[in-house]
Amino acid sequence: MATISDAALLLAAQLRALDDSHLLELLRSRVVRANSVSDFFDLADALQQTTSIERVLRTLDRPTLATLAVVADTASLTANEVAANLAHFGTDEIAVQRRLDRLVALALLIHRGGRYSAPDGVTDHLAGWPFDDLPTTGELLDTPAPSTLTSVEPSQRESTDSIAAENAFSTTNEVTELITQLRSSPVRDLARGGVSLPDSKRLAVAMSVPLDKIAGLVDIAERAGLIATTKAQWMPTPDAAQWMSLGAAERWVHLAEAWHQGVPDNIRTILADRVQSFWGSGVEEYVRWLFPAGVDAMLERFRRYARDARLLGVTAEQLPSSAGIALLTRTPAEAAAVMAELFPREVHQVYVQPDLTVISPGPLAPQLDARLRVIADVETRALASTYRISRSSLHHAMTLGETLEGMRSFLAEISLTGVPQPVEYLLSEAAARHGLVRVGVHGTSGSYVSSPDSVMLQSIALDPNFGPFGLKRDGAQLVSRFGVEQLLWALSDARYPVAAEDSEGTILSLRREQVSSPAPEEAHDAAPEQLLTKLRNGQAGGTGDEDQAWLSRQIEVAIRNKLLLRVTVRMPDKREVQYTLEPSSVAAGRMRGLDRAADIERTLPLTSILEVEATTDR
């Protein structure tokens, strides 16, 4: 074990006194190598390592760092004395106490007897800051925040809201498109998060959006709980279907609220304080000032959230919109009401054209849009969208369970122009051909493809898209080791008139819902829980007596590091007596040590010792 000071001895005692929930929170927030920790002394030492301290300091804002530095510069201070040194940041004693409590919770400060002190590792680390071009205590206290507020002309607000509403509406629709694409064709998740470049390019083409927008849309959808990864693939979550059935304003506020909740508290405060000012370089300068130890990480986070704020219409041209201001300073419901007034009105009827196109004169109501997407392909997506009915789209719809009468009734209901004759013909023809290709169970787990149309069956056998299925001729069928559903949806996506059938030849209606199944509540690393168990199990030592084992361990550390101990002992007559001893051994339930004041060696039973405390008294 590394050399440990009297301050670290106090820190070990402070760590041991934490309840399980607070200790677990600490272990999750600090970098600790669990294999090097056997007890609370090891933990105290591990928490004073440079890597652990450096990482946690990156997350602290300037007032908190200044609070830590003020304490580290002195032997110990009371909360009032700390507050007196932080006048530059205001005289709010509650805020100072909140920062002190956080620093204690992070094991960066020791709190004992109403006074605060810093472990040696923290003090030494901060002393080296000037050599790493990081601020001294004086610079933390005295460097004023940069001015980032800029005036906004009233005339700019209307233009801002118009641009913001357009962006918000587009992003809401594009997230809908993203979910639709992932529902049928999941994409690969990169090890570092996000979507691979080839998949991003494919999504961009399919969704008709710029390539550089895909990453932001994925972030927004993931944050809102609409997509997630399962087995290294991005797929919609079970909540996505419900979200897609909502109106545009309701869908938008779900995305915007998730964005707002995802913004770290310290950055959210920065943004909320600047709703009447432009964001951008000025705010970035403020972030640099506020997080001197973690500039790069915090700027990256701010830029990411600022990008998504623009996509969601929370801002436009780096200025918060009216809906964005409501979201940042009031409630999501008020933000939704503001944005709803700016969104185009939904329509419930369309024009079904003889050329097989369907034109929506405005944003189609979500339920109608979802049903129409099953029957027709989306050609253009905007305020006025265009869909196209085709033979293959109808085959695909019937594979999903649509019927001739159901599609005909739906189109007649929503069409302002009735159902043109060419559309009627196409519906009838598709219904007549549906099931021309059949897929069923072959053997125990494989599948077969059959068709009375030998030319079509030969086309499937030669189609390179089905090479991975290993289709082989078996009489009048093609057989594969893959299951029925995998082969069925591959043929359906290739727009063959395919249907699944049972052993009697009856057509089955199958639904495809590829959704993510996130692992239950185990998203965090299990290592902190394992370390917690290790620490608690190791407290009793070999004797089974937790308090005596802890006392012995404290004395052993003091002997190893030549520390003086102030020992409180209960005498046989119940009196409590204090000795300042230089401990020399602990064994057989007894402690031996030199009492320099009396110049004698004392032997004390551990059962009589109430407390030991490191001291510098001689």
XYZ file of C-alpha atoms in Angstrom:
618
model
C 0.000 0.000 0.000
C 1.275 3.498 -0.824
C 2.286 5.922 1.936
C -0.756 7.344 3.630
C -0.939 10.564 5.639
C -3.036 11.498 8.649
C -5.433 13.300 6.265
C -5.867 10.124 4.219
C -6.482 8.243 7.477
C -9.344 10.655 8.146
C -10.572 10.208 4.566
C -10.635 6.430 5.001
C -12.765 6.853 8.111
C -15.081 9.251 6.242
C -15.478 6.742 3.394
C -16.224 3.900 5.806
C -18.978 5.959 7.437
C -20.880 6.422 4.154
C -24.040 4.395 3.682
C -24.189 2.013 0.727
C -26.120 4.347 -1.591
C -23.717 7.284 -1.125
C -20.652 5.053 -1.334
C -21.953 3.498 -4.555
C -22.606 6.964 -6.001
C -19.026 7.940 -5.165
C -17.560 4.803 -6.759
C -19.512 5.489 -9.950
C -18.370 9.110 -10.144
C -14.643 8.493 -9.559
C -12.052 6.508 -11.498
C -11.005 3.615 -9.247
C -9.129 0.448 -10.244
C -11.112 -2.114 -8.259
C -8.405 -4.807 -8.419
C -6.045 -2.584 -6.410
C -8.540 -1.891 -3.588
C -9.032 -4.281 -0.666
C -10.276 -1.942 2.064
C -11.134 1.684 2.762
C -7.473 2.651 3.214
C -6.742 1.361 -0.272
C -9.806 3.238 -1.539
C -8.646 6.467 0.116
C -5.263 6.030 -1.546
C -6.809 5.196 -4.952
C -8.977 8.291 -4.839
C -5.838 10.427 -4.393
C -4.193 9.128 -7.551
C -3.580 11.734 -10.244
C -5.819 10.104 -12.869
C -8.793 9.881 -10.522
C -8.457 13.467 -9.314
C -7.821 14.866 -12.778
C -10.933 13.271 -14.265
C -13.303 14.459 -11.586
C -11.917 18.013 -11.604
C -12.749 18.255 -15.323
C -16.451 18.061 -14.446
C -16.411 20.843 -11.818
C -17.307 24.448 -12.551
C -15.187 27.425 -11.500
C -17.047 28.296 -8.254
C -16.732 24.680 -7.085
C -13.056 24.531 -8.068
C -12.453 27.825 -6.268
C -14.132 26.419 -3.158
C -11.863 23.388 -3.292
C -8.739 25.481 -3.903
C -9.488 27.823 -0.977
C -9.713 24.864 1.408
C -6.651 23.155 -0.109
C -4.574 26.306 0.500
C -5.171 26.117 4.267
C -5.006 23.503 7.014
C -8.757 23.595 7.606
C -11.667 26.028 7.397
C -15.248 26.267 8.597
C -18.040 26.777 6.078
C -18.300 30.450 7.096
C -14.566 30.947 6.584
C -14.797 29.351 3.148
C -17.707 31.628 2.218
C -15.714 34.684 3.330
C -13.000 33.762 0.827
C -15.499 33.400 -2.030
C -16.988 36.891 -2.032
C -16.244 37.190 -5.763
C -18.917 34.556 -6.425
C -21.486 36.187 -4.151
C -22.371 35.784 -0.481
C -24.929 33.005 -0.816
C -23.984 30.736 2.087
C -26.443 28.072 0.945
C -24.681 27.863 -2.437
C -21.287 27.604 -0.703
C -22.573 24.837 1.570
C -24.006 23.010 -1.426
C -20.597 23.102 -3.128
C -18.833 21.927 0.033
C -21.274 19.032 0.381
C -20.633 18.007 -3.207
C -16.861 18.103 -2.723
C -17.189 15.939 0.396
C -19.455 13.509 -1.505
C -16.773 13.283 -4.223
C -14.106 12.571 -1.561
C -12.209 15.718 -2.568
C -12.663 17.241 0.900
C -12.705 15.841 4.429
C -15.353 17.099 6.844
C -14.656 16.600 10.533
C -15.747 18.560 13.577
C -17.370 21.305 11.519
C -14.177 21.981 9.594
C -13.112 21.156 6.043
C -9.674 20.057 4.846
C -8.248 18.589 1.656
C -6.377 15.276 1.355
C -2.723 15.578 0.368
C -3.355 14.201 -3.123
C -5.811 16.994 -3.909
C -3.558 19.678 -2.424
C -0.537 18.446 -4.396
C -2.531 18.203 -7.616
C -3.850 21.764 -7.378
C -0.372 23.038 -6.504
C 0.822 21.741 -9.882
C -1.918 23.464 -11.889
C 0.129 26.568 -12.831
C 2.741 24.280 -14.463
C -0.050 22.828 -16.656
C -1.340 26.277 -17.690
C -4.334 25.917 -15.361
C -5.426 28.721 -13.015
C -4.027 29.336 -9.555
C -6.357 29.845 -6.598
C -6.078 33.585 -7.060
C -6.950 33.342 -10.738
C -9.926 31.081 -9.971
C -11.209 33.695 -7.543
C -10.382 36.927 -9.338
C -10.748 36.301 -13.087
C -14.115 37.808 -14.046
C -16.558 35.982 -16.288
C -16.531 37.173 -19.920
C -19.498 39.223 -21.026
C -21.629 37.078 -23.332
C -24.910 38.968 -23.416
C -25.868 40.716 -26.638
C -28.962 42.765 -27.333
C -31.699 41.429 -29.617
C -33.837 43.679 -31.773
C -37.598 43.010 -31.455
C -37.815 42.683 -35.244
C -35.484 39.688 -35.096
C -37.874 37.652 -32.948
C -40.507 37.075 -35.643
C -37.925 35.939 -38.179
C -36.302 33.692 -35.567
C -39.613 32.017 -34.729
C -40.416 31.411 -38.376
C -37.057 29.724 -39.071
C -37.236 27.796 -35.800
C -40.710 26.447 -36.574
C -39.593 25.320 -40.031
C -36.572 23.513 -38.557
C -38.638 21.963 -35.772
C -41.277 20.696 -38.185
C -38.665 19.249 -40.544
C -36.755 17.530 -37.741
C -39.931 16.034 -36.272
C -40.810 14.574 -39.662
C -37.252 13.390 -40.254
C -37.172 11.531 -36.949
C -40.417 9.869 -38.094
C -38.656 8.892 -41.325
C -35.678 7.582 -39.368
C -37.894 5.321 -37.255
C -39.682 4.101 -40.373
C -36.371 3.179 -41.995
C -35.015 1.437 -38.889
C -38.246 -0.486 -38.445
C -37.620 -2.392 -41.678
C -33.833 -2.153 -41.935
C -31.866 -1.779 -38.684
C -28.400 -0.275 -39.023
C -25.141 -1.142 -37.321
C -24.105 0.613 -34.123
C -20.491 1.727 -33.929
C -18.485 0.669 -30.871
C -17.987 4.337 -29.981
C -21.659 5.111 -30.566
C -23.518 6.462 -33.577
C -24.109 5.074 -37.060
C -21.452 3.869 -39.496
C -20.709 6.010 -42.550
C -22.113 3.507 -45.109
C -25.334 3.184 -43.114
C -25.497 6.962 -42.666
C -25.216 7.420 -46.435
C -27.969 4.870 -47.047
C -30.252 6.542 -44.507
C -29.550 9.992 -45.954
C -30.592 8.836 -49.429
C -33.664 6.950 -48.188
C -34.786 9.868 -46.005
C -33.812 12.609 -48.488
C -31.796 14.526 -45.897
C -28.194 15.817 -45.941
C -25.632 13.285 -44.756
C -24.336 15.566 -42.005
C -27.797 15.665 -40.437
C -28.048 11.936 -39.701
C -25.886 12.024 -36.549
C -28.012 14.769 -35.001
C -31.268 12.970 -35.810
C -29.951 9.754 -34.266
C -28.895 11.650 -31.115
C -32.293 13.331 -30.836
C -34.231 10.099 -31.362
C -32.061 8.126 -28.941
C -32.292 10.794 -26.245
C -36.084 10.740 -26.595
C -36.155 6.968 -26.105
C -37.448 6.281 -29.629
C -34.488 4.245 -30.870
C -31.920 2.132 -29.053
C -29.309 -0.509 -29.771
C -29.880 -4.225 -29.421
C -27.188 -6.695 -30.476
C -25.160 -3.804 -31.958
C -28.033 -2.632 -34.166
C -30.076 0.557 -34.031
C -33.791 -0.192 -33.955
C -36.977 1.591 -32.838
C -38.076 1.069 -29.242
C -41.583 -0.081 -28.280
C -42.407 3.589 -27.472
C -41.778 4.703 -31.059
C -45.159 3.511 -32.390
C -47.069 5.533 -29.794
C -44.952 8.608 -30.514
C -45.602 8.338 -34.254
C -49.359 8.383 -33.642
C -49.176 11.810 -31.968
C -49.753 15.131 -33.682
C -46.752 17.124 -34.918
C -46.650 19.527 -31.951
C -46.904 16.664 -29.449
C -44.158 14.758 -31.197
C -41.980 17.868 -31.246
C -42.371 18.626 -27.541
C -41.445 15.037 -26.680
C -38.180 15.470 -28.584
C -37.558 18.956 -27.206
C -38.240 17.990 -23.600
C -35.882 15.010 -23.883
C -33.222 17.406 -25.263
C -33.790 19.786 -22.345
C -33.598 17.018 -19.733
C -30.436 15.683 -21.329
C -28.558 18.978 -21.072
C -26.198 18.855 -18.045
C -27.419 21.070 -15.185
C -24.496 23.483 -15.397
C -24.918 23.973 -19.160
C -28.722 24.207 -18.821
C -28.236 27.090 -16.359
C -25.930 28.869 -18.817
C -28.512 28.568 -21.598
C -31.472 29.568 -19.428
C -29.628 32.737 -18.361
C -29.077 33.692 -22.013
C -32.480 33.217 -23.615
C -32.606 36.881 -24.650
C -29.142 36.827 -26.135
C -27.344 35.165 -29.030
C -25.575 31.892 -28.335
C -22.376 31.004 -30.162
C -18.826 32.244 -29.616
C -19.824 34.364 -26.621
C -21.340 31.405 -24.792
C -18.354 29.265 -25.751
C -16.060 31.816 -24.101
C -18.196 31.604 -20.971
C -17.954 27.783 -21.028
C -14.146 28.109 -21.281
C -14.168 30.359 -18.217
C -16.624 28.212 -16.243
C -14.849 24.860 -16.787
C -11.103 25.633 -16.796
C -10.139 22.001 -16.104
C -12.469 20.428 -18.666
C -12.683 22.924 -21.512
C -12.531 20.493 -24.434
C -15.095 18.012 -23.071
C -17.551 20.713 -22.050
C -17.236 22.598 -25.334
C -17.882 19.361 -27.227
C -21.013 18.750 -25.145
C -22.208 22.322 -25.562
C -21.708 22.250 -29.341
C -23.580 18.958 -29.579
C -26.542 20.283 -27.625
C -26.449 23.584 -29.517
C -26.558 21.643 -32.809
C -29.608 19.695 -31.633
C -31.225 22.890 -30.322
C -30.991 24.324 -33.839
C -32.433 21.171 -35.399
C -35.327 21.215 -32.918
C -36.099 24.896 -33.362
C -35.142 25.736 -29.782
C -32.864 28.239 -31.502
C -32.580 29.735 -34.958
C -29.547 31.657 -36.180
C -28.061 31.132 -32.649
C -30.969 32.993 -31.019
C -33.505 31.170 -28.773
C -36.976 31.059 -30.319
C -40.158 31.896 -28.396
C -40.849 28.175 -28.009
C -37.235 27.642 -26.929
C -37.507 30.350 -24.279
C -40.690 28.729 -22.941
C -38.928 25.365 -22.805
C -35.813 26.721 -21.049
C -37.540 28.997 -18.554
C -41.137 27.776 -18.141
C -42.744 24.414 -18.997
C -42.795 21.959 -21.904
C -46.573 22.412 -22.187
C -46.143 26.158 -22.753
C -43.402 25.482 -25.294
C -45.674 23.042 -27.142
C -48.488 25.610 -27.239
C -46.165 28.247 -28.714
C -44.786 25.881 -31.354
C -48.236 24.501 -32.242
C -49.313 28.002 -33.308
C -46.390 28.142 -35.731
C -46.749 24.650 -37.193
C -48.815 24.162 -40.376
C -52.277 22.679 -39.819
C -52.682 18.950 -40.413
C -54.929 17.738 -43.229
C -57.150 14.656 -43.307
C -57.752 14.271 -47.037
C -55.579 13.866 -50.136
C -55.743 13.873 -53.924
C -55.502 10.378 -55.438
C -54.369 10.905 -59.032
C -54.871 8.754 -62.169
C -51.073 8.607 -62.564
C -51.036 6.570 -59.306
C -49.658 9.400 -57.175
C -51.251 10.593 -53.954
C -50.733 14.249 -53.088
C -51.273 15.554 -49.589
C -51.916 19.347 -49.666
C -50.442 19.692 -46.187
C -49.020 17.599 -43.339
C -51.164 14.480 -43.259
C -52.569 13.447 -39.877
C -50.204 10.862 -38.301
C -52.628 7.917 -38.306
C -53.517 8.506 -41.971
C -49.900 8.983 -42.934
C -48.899 5.716 -41.224
C -51.633 3.765 -43.049
C -50.893 5.387 -46.425
C -47.184 4.560 -46.051
C -48.116 0.878 -45.908
C -49.937 1.107 -49.262
C -47.737 3.605 -51.097
C -44.090 4.700 -51.179
C -43.146 8.204 -50.081
C -41.686 10.122 -53.019
C -41.332 13.588 -51.525
C -41.734 14.638 -47.918
C -42.490 18.305 -47.238
C -45.450 20.477 -46.301
C -47.131 18.954 -49.364
C -46.017 15.338 -49.614
C -46.268 12.959 -52.543
C -46.804 9.208 -52.318
C -46.841 6.676 -55.171
C -48.952 3.535 -55.393
C -47.260 0.720 -57.308
C -47.736 -2.972 -57.862
C -44.818 -3.736 -55.554
C -46.036 -1.356 -52.808
C -49.451 -3.085 -52.843
C -47.857 -6.522 -52.681
C -45.807 -5.321 -49.720
C -48.967 -3.979 -48.049
C -50.810 -7.267 -48.461
C -47.855 -9.134 -47.013
C -48.300 -6.908 -43.977
C -51.958 -7.932 -43.723
C -53.790 -5.371 -45.899
C -56.722 -6.625 -48.010
C -58.165 -5.466 -51.310
C -61.360 -4.170 -49.718
C -59.488 -2.543 -46.841
C -57.179 -0.586 -49.145
C -60.001 0.398 -51.486
C -62.159 1.668 -48.593
C -59.281 3.597 -47.041
C -58.368 5.389 -50.283
C -62.017 6.223 -50.963
C -62.376 7.656 -47.469
C -59.391 10.009 -47.597
C -59.490 10.957 -51.292
C -60.925 14.292 -52.404
C -61.012 12.934 -55.963
C -62.399 9.440 -55.408
C -60.444 6.359 -56.512
C -59.420 6.758 -60.188
C -59.878 3.826 -62.565
C -56.127 3.130 -62.997
C -55.818 2.785 -59.228
C -58.808 0.406 -59.136
C -57.230 -1.748 -61.842
C -53.896 -1.850 -60.013
C -55.572 -2.816 -56.733
C -57.438 -5.683 -58.383
C -54.383 -6.914 -60.248
C -52.194 -6.849 -57.126
C -54.836 -8.733 -55.151
C -55.052 -11.375 -57.870
C -51.274 -11.881 -57.925
C -50.702 -11.689 -54.163
C -49.364 -14.988 -52.917
C -47.934 -15.944 -56.292
C -44.785 -16.572 -54.288
C -45.263 -18.614 -51.094
C -42.954 -19.150 -48.129
C -43.428 -21.934 -45.591
C -41.657 -24.094 -43.027
C -39.186 -26.667 -44.345
C -37.967 -29.347 -41.978
C -37.528 -28.316 -38.356
C -36.229 -24.763 -38.709
C -35.648 -23.982 -42.369
C -37.975 -22.528 -44.997
C -39.025 -23.032 -48.599
C -40.076 -20.771 -51.478
C -42.597 -22.035 -54.041
C -44.470 -20.504 -56.989
C -46.566 -21.763 -59.920
C -44.632 -19.213 -61.997
C -41.403 -21.059 -62.792
C -39.857 -17.947 -64.358
C -40.374 -15.966 -61.153
C -38.969 -18.803 -59.052
C -35.898 -18.927 -61.283
C -35.565 -15.130 -60.949
C -35.509 -15.470 -57.150
C -32.930 -18.290 -57.364
C -30.616 -16.065 -59.435
C -31.259 -12.816 -57.531
C -27.948 -11.836 -55.803
C -29.939 -10.212 -52.969
C -30.786 -13.710 -51.723
C -27.270 -15.142 -51.964
C -26.819 -15.051 -48.149
C -29.907 -17.283 -47.762
C -28.184 -20.142 -49.612
C -31.276 -21.051 -51.636
C -31.062 -24.507 -53.190
C -33.383 -26.251 -55.620
C -35.418 -29.089 -54.079
C -37.870 -30.320 -56.681
C -40.387 -27.536 -57.377
C -39.170 -25.498 -54.392
C -36.211 -23.464 -53.253
C -35.117 -24.300 -49.704
C -33.042 -22.381 -47.156
C -31.725 -23.062 -43.684
C -33.057 -19.632 -42.583
C -36.425 -19.245 -40.898
C -39.702 -18.328 -42.618
C -39.914 -14.731 -41.366
C -36.357 -13.801 -42.372
C -36.918 -15.099 -45.898
C -40.434 -13.663 -46.149
C -39.394 -10.106 -45.269
C -36.363 -10.262 -47.549
C -38.638 -11.214 -50.472
C -41.192 -8.591 -49.440
C -38.540 -5.868 -49.266
C -37.471 -6.907 -52.767
C -41.141 -6.364 -53.718
C -42.018 -9.893 -54.799
C -45.757 -10.803 -54.417
C -44.948 -13.046 -51.473
C -47.113 -14.498 -48.722
C -46.504 -16.916 -45.869
C -48.549 -20.103 -45.776
C -49.186 -22.880 -43.275
C -48.961 -26.617 -43.920
C -52.476 -26.564 -45.406
C -51.579 -23.834 -47.908
C -53.623 -21.150 -46.108
C -52.139 -17.644 -46.345
C -50.968 -16.278 -42.993
C -50.948 -12.603 -42.018
C -47.649 -11.664 -40.378
C -46.599 -8.306 -38.928
C -43.014 -7.174 -38.780
C -42.082 -5.116 -35.778
C -38.325 -4.941 -35.366
C -37.937 -3.116 -32.108
C -35.114 -2.706 -29.671
C -35.289 -4.505 -26.367
C -33.019 -2.510 -24.027
C -31.502 -4.486 -21.175
C -33.424 -3.901 -17.919
C -31.945 -1.347 -15.559
C -28.414 -2.697 -16.003
C -27.112 0.072 -18.203
C -24.386 1.047 -15.714
C -21.106 -0.751 -15.076
C -21.373 -3.550 -12.496
C -17.805 -2.937 -11.206
C -18.812 -0.318 -8.573
C -21.349 -2.752 -7.049
C -18.738 -5.480 -6.964
C -16.232 -3.154 -5.281
C -18.856 -2.078 -2.742
C -19.488 -5.727 -1.815
C -15.745 -6.331 -1.565
C -15.296 -3.355 0.778
C -18.192 -4.309 3.032
C -17.230 -7.988 3.173
C -13.662 -7.107 4.064
C -14.509 -4.839 7.007
C -14.724 -7.575 9.652
C -11.304 -9.064 8.843
C -10.488 -12.532 10.130
C -12.104 -11.993 13.564
C -15.645 -11.355 12.342
C -15.701 -8.176 14.514
C -16.028 -5.234 12.143
C -15.179 -2.475 14.655
C -12.124 -4.278 16.029
C -10.859 -5.098 12.538
C -11.209 -1.446 11.539
C -9.394 -0.302 14.683
C -6.549 -2.748 14.057
C -6.237 -1.583 10.463
C -6.018 2.068 11.518
C -3.266 1.278 13.989
C -1.350 -0.816 11.427
C -1.405 2.066 8.960
C -0.225 4.495 11.647
C 2.675 2.159 12.567
C 3.700 1.739 8.927
C 3.692 5.476 8.279
C 5.087 6.541 11.676
C 2.007 8.566 12.593
C 1.152 9.686 16.117
C -2.285 8.671 17.345
C -4.585 10.334 19.840
C -6.197 7.308 21.500
C -9.413 7.578 23.520
C -9.694 4.777 26.105
C -12.554 3.755 28.407
C -11.123 2.958 31.861
C -12.558 0.238 34.167
C -14.347 2.967 36.174
C -16.060 4.153 32.934
C -13.910 7.283 32.659
C -12.617 8.253 29.197
C -8.908 9.075 28.995
C -6.869 10.297 26.015
C -3.247 9.344 25.304
C -0.980 10.533 22.514
C 0.979 7.468 21.489
C 3.544 6.431 18.936
C 2.164 2.944 18.155
C 4.671 0.116 17.817
C 2.531 -3.020 17.438
C -0.993 -4.412 17.377
C -1.508 -8.117 18.034
C -3.505 -10.558 20.148
C -6.196 -7.952 20.719
C -3.797 -5.412 22.221
C -2.033 -2.254 21.098
C 1.416 -1.217 22.311
C 2.793 2.282 21.947
C 5.185 4.833 23.445
C 3.560 7.579 25.513
C 6.182 10.285 25.120
C 4.500 12.653 27.578
C 4.913 10.103 30.401
C 7.976 8.454 28.779
C 6.518 4.993 29.260
C 5.231 2.247 26.956
C 1.536 1.496 27.291
C -0.327 -1.669 26.360
C -4.048 -1.150 25.758
C -6.766 -3.762 25.037
C -8.496 -3.026 21.739
C -11.843 -3.606 23.438
C -11.139 -0.585 25.680
C -10.193 1.747 22.830
C -13.122 3.944 21.758
C -11.384 5.924 19.005
C -8.033 6.617 17.412
C -7.185 9.769 15.486
C -4.019 10.808 13.704
C -2.436 13.886 15.249
C 0.647 16.068 14.872
C 0.847 16.781 18.639
C 4.155 15.768 20.193
